[in-house]
Coordinates of C-alpha atoms in Angstrom, one line a residue:
X1 CA 3.1 24.3 49.3
X2 CA 4.2 23.2 45.8
X3 CA 1.3 22.2 43.5
X4 CA 1.8 18.9 41.6
X5 CA 2.5 19.3 37.8
X6 CA -0.5 18.1 35.8
X7 CA 0.0 14.8 34.2
X8 CA -1.0 16.2 30.8
X9 CA 1.8 18.7 30.9
X10 CA 4.3 16.0 31.8
X11 CA 3.1 13.9 28.8
X12 CA 3.5 16.8 26.5
X13 CA 7.0 17.6 27.8
X14 CA 8.0 14.0 27.1
X15 CA 6.6 14.2 23.6
X16 CA 8.5 17.4 23.0
X17 CA 11.8 15.9 24.2
X18 CA 11.3 12.9 21.9
X19 CA 10.6 15.0 18.9
X20 CA 13.6 17.3 19.6
X21 CA 15.9 14.3 19.9
X22 CA 14.6 12.8 16.7
X23 CA 14.7 16.1 14.9
X24 CA 18.4 16.5 15.8
X25 CA 19.1 12.9 14.7
X26 CA 17.6 13.6 11.2
X27 CA 19.5 16.9 11.0
X28 CA 22.8 15.2 11.8
X29 CA 22.4 12.9 8.8
X30 CA 23.3 15.8 6.5
X31 CA 26.8 15.8 7.8
X32 CA 27.1 12.1 7.3
X33 CA 26.3 12.1 3.6
X34 CA 29.4 11.2 1.6
X35 CA 30.5 9.4 -1.5
X36 CA 28.8 6.3 -0.2
X37 CA 25.5 7.9 -0.9
X38 CA 26.6 8.6 -4.5
X39 CA 27.8 5.0 -4.9
X40 CA 24.5 3.6 -3.6
X41 CA 22.5 5.7 -6.0
X42 CA 24.8 4.7 -8.9
X43 CA 24.5 1.0 -8.1
X44 CA 20.7 1.3 -8.0
X45 CA 20.5 3.3 -11.2
X46 CA 22.6 0.7 -13.0
X47 CA 20.6 -2.1 -11.6
X48 CA 18.9 -4.3 -14.3
X49 CA 16.8 -6.1 -11.7
X50 CA 15.2 -4.9 -8.5
X51 CA 16.2 -3.5 -5.2
X52 CA 15.8 -6.1 -2.5
X53 CA 15.5 -4.5 0.9
X54 CA 16.1 -6.5 4.1
X55 CA 16.3 -5.9 7.8
X56 CA 15.4 -7.6 11.1
X57 CA 13.1 -6.4 13.9
X58 CA 12.4 -2.7 13.9
X59 CA 14.9 -2.2 11.1
X60 CA 12.8 -4.7 9.1
X61 CA 9.7 -2.6 9.5
X62 CA 11.7 0.4 8.2
X63 CA 13.1 -1.7 5.4
X64 CA 9.6 -2.6 4.3
X65 CA 8.6 1.0 4.1
X66 CA 11.7 2.0 2.2
X67 CA 11.0 -0.8 -0.3
X68 CA 7.4 0.5 -0.8
X69 CA 8.6 4.1 -1.3
X70 CA 11.2 3.0 -3.8
X71 CA 8.7 0.9 -5.7
X72 CA 6.1 3.8 -5.9
X73 CA 8.7 6.3 -7.2
X74 CA 10.2 4.5 -10.1
X75 CA 12.6 2.0 -8.5
X76 CA 11.3 -1.6 -8.5
X77 CA 11.8 -2.9 -5.0
X78 CA 10.5 -5.5 -2.5
X79 CA 11.2 -6.6 1.0
X80 CA 12.7 -9.9 2.0
X81 CA 12.8 -11.1 5.6
X82 CA 16.4 -12.1 6.4
X83 CA 15.3 -15.0 8.5
X84 CA 13.2 -16.4 5.7
X85 CA 15.9 -15.7 3.2
X86 CA 18.1 -18.3 4.9
X87 CA 15.3 -20.8 4.5
X88 CA 14.5 -20.5 0.8
X89 CA 13.5 -16.9 0.1
X90 CA 17.0 -16.2 -1.0
X91 CA 15.8 -17.6 -4.3
X92 CA 13.9 -14.4 -4.8
X93 CA 17.2 -12.5 -5.3
X94 CA 18.9 -12.7 -8.6
X95 CA 22.4 -11.6 -9.9
X96 CA 20.9 -8.5 -11.5
X97 CA 19.4 -7.2 -8.2
X98 CA 20.9 -4.9 -5.7
X99 CA 20.5 -5.7 -2.0
X100 CA 19.9 -2.9 0.5
X101 CA 20.4 -4.2 4.1
X102 CA 19.5 -2.3 7.2
X103 CA 20.9 -2.9 10.7
X104 CA 21.6 -0.2 13.2
X105 CA 24.4 -2.2 14.8
X106 CA 25.6 -3.7 11.6
X107 CA 26.0 -7.0 13.4
X108 CA 22.5 -8.5 13.2
X109 CA 23.1 -12.2 12.8
X110 CA 20.2 -12.9 10.5
X111 CA 21.5 -10.2 8.1
X112 CA 25.3 -10.9 8.3
X113 CA 24.5 -14.6 7.7
X114 CA 23.5 -13.6 4.2
X115 CA 26.8 -12.0 3.3
X116 CA 28.7 -15.1 2.0
X117 CA 25.6 -16.0 -0.1
X118 CA 25.2 -12.6 -1.6
X119 CA 29.0 -12.4 -2.4
X120 CA 28.8 -15.8 -4.1
X121 CA 25.8 -14.7 -6.0
X122 CA 27.4 -11.4 -7.1
X123 CA 24.5 -9.2 -6.2
X124 CA 25.8 -5.7 -5.1
X125 CA 25.2 -4.9 -1.5
X126 CA 24.3 -1.5 0.0
X127 CA 24.3 -1.3 3.8
X128 CA 22.6 1.2 6.0
X129 CA 23.9 1.0 9.5
X130 CA 24.8 3.2 12.5
X131 CA 28.3 1.9 12.7
X132 CA 30.6 2.4 9.6
X133 CA 33.1 0.0 11.0
X134 CA 30.6 -2.9 11.5
X135 CA 30.7 -6.2 9.7
X136 CA 27.8 -5.3 7.4
X137 CA 29.3 -1.9 6.5
X138 CA 32.8 -3.3 5.8
X139 CA 31.5 -6.0 3.4
X140 CA 29.1 -3.7 1.5
X141 CA 29.8 -2.1 -1.9
X142 CA 28.4 1.1 -0.6
X143 CA 27.6 2.2 2.9
X144 CA 24.9 4.7 4.2
X145 CA 25.6 6.0 7.7
X146 CA 22.4 6.3 9.6
X147 CA 24.0 6.6 13.0
X148 CA 22.5 8.7 15.8
X149 CA 24.0 10.1 19.0
X150 CA 21.3 8.6 21.2
X151 CA 17.9 7.1 21.1
X152 CA 14.8 9.2 22.1
X153 CA 14.0 6.4 24.5
X154 CA 15.1 7.7 28.0
X155 CA 16.7 4.3 28.6
X156 CA 18.6 4.7 25.3
X157 CA 17.4 1.2 24.4
X158 CA 14.2 1.1 22.3
X159 CA 14.9 1.9 18.6
X160 CA 13.4 5.4 18.2
X161 CA 15.9 8.0 16.8
X162 CA 17.8 5.3 15.0
X163 CA 14.7 4.0 13.1
X164 CA 13.5 7.5 12.4
X165 CA 17.0 8.4 10.9
X166 CA 17.0 5.2 8.8
X167 CA 13.5 6.0 7.5
X168 CA 14.5 9.6 6.6
X169 CA 17.7 8.4 4.9
X170 CA 15.6 5.9 2.9
X171 CA 13.4 8.8 1.8
X172 CA 16.4 10.8 0.8
X173 CA 17.6 7.8 -1.3
X174 CA 14.3 7.4 -3.0
X175 CA 13.9 11.1 -3.8
X176 CA 17.4 11.3 -5.2
X177 CA 16.7 8.3 -7.5
X178 CA 13.3 9.8 -8.4
X179 CA 14.9 13.0 -9.6
X180 CA 17.8 11.2 -11.3
X181 CA 15.3 9.2 -13.3
X182 CA 13.2 12.2 -14.3
X183 CA 10.2 10.5 -12.6
X184 CA 7.0 12.6 -13.2
X185 CA 3.6 12.9 -11.5
X186 CA 2.0 10.9 -14.3
X187 CA 4.6 8.1 -13.7
X188 CA 3.6 8.2 -10.0
X189 CA -0.1 7.9 -11.0
X190 CA 0.6 4.8 -13.0
X191 CA 1.6 3.0 -9.8
X192 CA -1.3 4.5 -7.8
X193 CA -4.3 4.0 -10.2
X194 CA -6.7 3.5 -7.3
X195 CA -5.7 6.7 -5.5
X196 CA -7.2 10.1 -6.0
X197 CA -4.0 11.4 -7.5
X198 CA -4.0 8.5 -10.0
X199 CA -7.5 9.3 -11.0
X200 CA -6.7 13.0 -11.5
X201 CA -3.7 12.2 -13.6
X202 CA -4.8 9.2 -15.6
X203 CA -8.5 9.9 -16.4
X204 CA -9.2 12.0 -19.5
X205 CA -12.3 13.7 -20.5
X206 CA -13.0 11.1 -23.2
X207 CA -13.0 8.4 -20.4
X208 CA -15.9 10.1 -18.6
X209 CA -18.0 12.0 -21.2
X210 CA -21.4 11.1 -22.5
X211 CA -21.3 10.4 -26.2
X212 CA -23.4 9.1 -29.1
X213 CA -27.1 9.0 -28.2
X214 CA -26.3 10.4 -24.8
X215 CA -25.0 13.7 -26.3
X216 CA -27.6 16.5 -25.9
X217 CA -27.8 18.7 -29.0
X218 CA -30.2 20.7 -31.1
X219 CA -29.7 22.7 -34.3
X220 CA -29.7 26.4 -34.6
X221 CA -33.3 27.6 -35.3
X222 CA -34.8 25.1 -33.0
X223 CA -37.8 26.3 -30.9
X224 CA -36.8 26.8 -27.2
X225 CA -39.3 24.0 -26.4
X226 CA -37.1 21.5 -28.3
X227 CA -34.0 22.6 -26.3
X228 CA -35.9 22.2 -23.1
X229 CA -37.1 18.7 -24.1
X230 CA -33.5 17.7 -25.0
X231 CA -32.2 18.9 -21.6
X232 CA -34.9 16.9 -19.8
X233 CA -34.4 13.8 -22.0
X234 CA -30.6 13.6 -21.4
X235 CA -30.6 14.9 -17.8
X236 CA -27.3 16.7 -18.0
X237 CA -28.5 20.2 -17.3
X238 CA -27.7 21.6 -20.7
X239 CA -27.7 21.0 -24.4
X240 CA -25.3 21.9 -27.2
X241 CA -26.6 24.1 -30.0
X242 CA -24.9 23.3 -33.4
X243 CA -24.8 25.2 -36.7
X244 CA -25.4 23.8 -40.2
X245 CA -21.9 22.4 -40.3
X246 CA -22.3 20.7 -37.0
X247 CA -20.0 23.0 -35.1
X248 CA -20.8 24.2 -31.6
X249 CA -22.5 27.6 -31.8
X250 CA -23.4 27.8 -28.1
X251 CA -25.1 26.0 -25.2
X252 CA -28.4 26.3 -23.4
X253 CA -28.3 25.5 -19.7
X254 CA -30.5 25.3 -16.7
X255 CA -29.1 28.6 -15.7
X256 CA -30.0 30.1 -19.1
X257 CA -33.6 28.9 -18.5
X258 CA -33.8 30.8 -15.2
X259 CA -32.6 33.9 -16.9
X260 CA -35.0 33.4 -19.7
X261 CA -37.9 33.1 -17.3
X262 CA -36.8 36.4 -15.7
X263 CA -36.6 38.3 -19.0
X264 CA -39.4 36.8 -21.1
X265 CA -43.1 36.4 -20.2
X266 CA -43.9 34.3 -23.2
X267 CA -41.6 31.4 -24.2
X268 CA -43.7 30.0 -27.0
X269 CA -42.2 32.1 -29.8
X270 CA -38.5 32.0 -28.7
X271 CA -35.9 30.1 -30.6
X272 CA -32.9 28.6 -28.8
X273 CA -30.4 31.0 -30.4
X274 CA -32.4 34.0 -28.9
X275 CA -31.4 33.0 -25.4
X276 CA -28.5 30.6 -25.5
X277 CA -25.0 31.3 -24.2
X278 CA -22.4 32.0 -26.9
X279 CA -19.9 30.5 -27.6
X280 CA -20.3 28.2 -24.6
X281 CA -17.5 26.6 -22.5
X282 CA -15.9 23.6 -24.2
X283 CA -13.1 21.2 -23.7
X284 CA -11.1 18.7 -25.8
X285 CA -11.7 14.9 -25.2
X286 CA -7.9 14.4 -24.8
X287 CA -7.5 16.8 -21.9
X288 CA -7.2 15.5 -18.3
X289 CA -10.5 15.3 -16.4
X290 CA -8.8 17.4 -13.8
X291 CA -8.6 20.3 -16.3
X292 CA -12.4 20.0 -16.8
X293 CA -12.8 20.4 -13.0
X294 CA -10.7 23.6 -13.1
X295 CA -12.8 25.0 -16.0
X296 CA -16.0 24.2 -14.2
X297 CA -14.9 25.7 -10.9
X298 CA -13.4 28.9 -12.5
X299 CA -16.6 29.5 -14.4
X300 CA -19.1 28.2 -11.8
X301 CA -20.7 25.8 -14.2
X302 CA -21.6 22.2 -13.8
X303 CA -21.3 20.9 -17.4
X304 CA -19.1 21.2 -20.4
X305 CA -19.4 20.5 -24.1
X306 CA -16.7 18.2 -25.4
X307 CA -15.6 19.1 -29.0
X308 CA -13.1 17.7 -31.5
X309 CA -10.4 19.7 -33.4
X310 CA -13.1 21.0 -35.8
X311 CA -15.3 22.3 -33.0
X312 CA -17.9 19.5 -33.5
X313 CA -19.5 18.3 -30.3
X314 CA -18.5 14.7 -29.5
X315 CA -19.5 14.5 -25.9
X316 CA -20.9 16.1 -22.8
X317 CA -19.3 16.1 -19.3
X318 CA -21.2 16.8 -16.1
X319 CA -19.7 17.6 -12.6
X320 CA -21.5 14.5 -11.3
X321 CA -19.4 12.3 -13.6
X322 CA -16.2 13.8 -12.1
X323 CA -17.5 13.2 -8.6
X324 CA -18.6 9.6 -9.3
X325 CA -15.1 8.8 -10.8
X326 CA -13.2 10.1 -7.8
X327 CA -11.5 12.9 -9.7
X328 CA -12.8 15.4 -7.1

């Protein structure tokens, strides 16, 4: 007697079929790339305004994501709903903009209704459709073929492979433009200041360091007791030790104190230079806070002296400051 196939196996089999169909759909896009892709990129690179992305239904959702990806990678863009465009939102589009319109069939009425208005306005039109001979494709200045052989939906009805292909083609467009513009990680951070990447790439040591009266320091020749009081007073786990010219000669840390206690029975006659760490790890105030993280992690320390170009201490940075800022 045949045993019934477990439901969980059937579900996974369905998932595998879906992913394989969509994987094939994305792979097939490579053969569809032609001069239309080059023309689309050139139109956007020459654009003095913004890229206005539009689409209806599921294509509209993909259009919104493409607009967001373009905007975050150096190409100013926004989404306009085609239905709302016919009722006033068309005023958001200017002659200097480029319009990117998505429609799998290329015949979506809400989108094709915009064609006469866009032509009259003179805004260049890029279409992304699954049918190069469609109305939208034929009236576009550049066409991107996102056609798929079939949908992953077993009924071949629900937009699945087609929307996945359009999304991937939008990513390809955004990345090509990103590379053409020489867009850098720091440029990306400027549009993501609230994210962890933005904080790692925008925050510098001088933005986080303790300076002025919060800078722990004692001169060479100070009794060890004075160094310990300074560490306690500032609460940063270390103090800078400076020479007569005010340059950093070394540091004395909580770790140094533990070693001092192991090696010396009487601390009363010790001076700080007898037990300090020379020359001490240091960093420039203009370096990225992420570089401070690397130095701390590589040397298994929790604080750094911040020095200027003359090796004068100008600040102190603790691991807690990096944690609190979101750099790590």
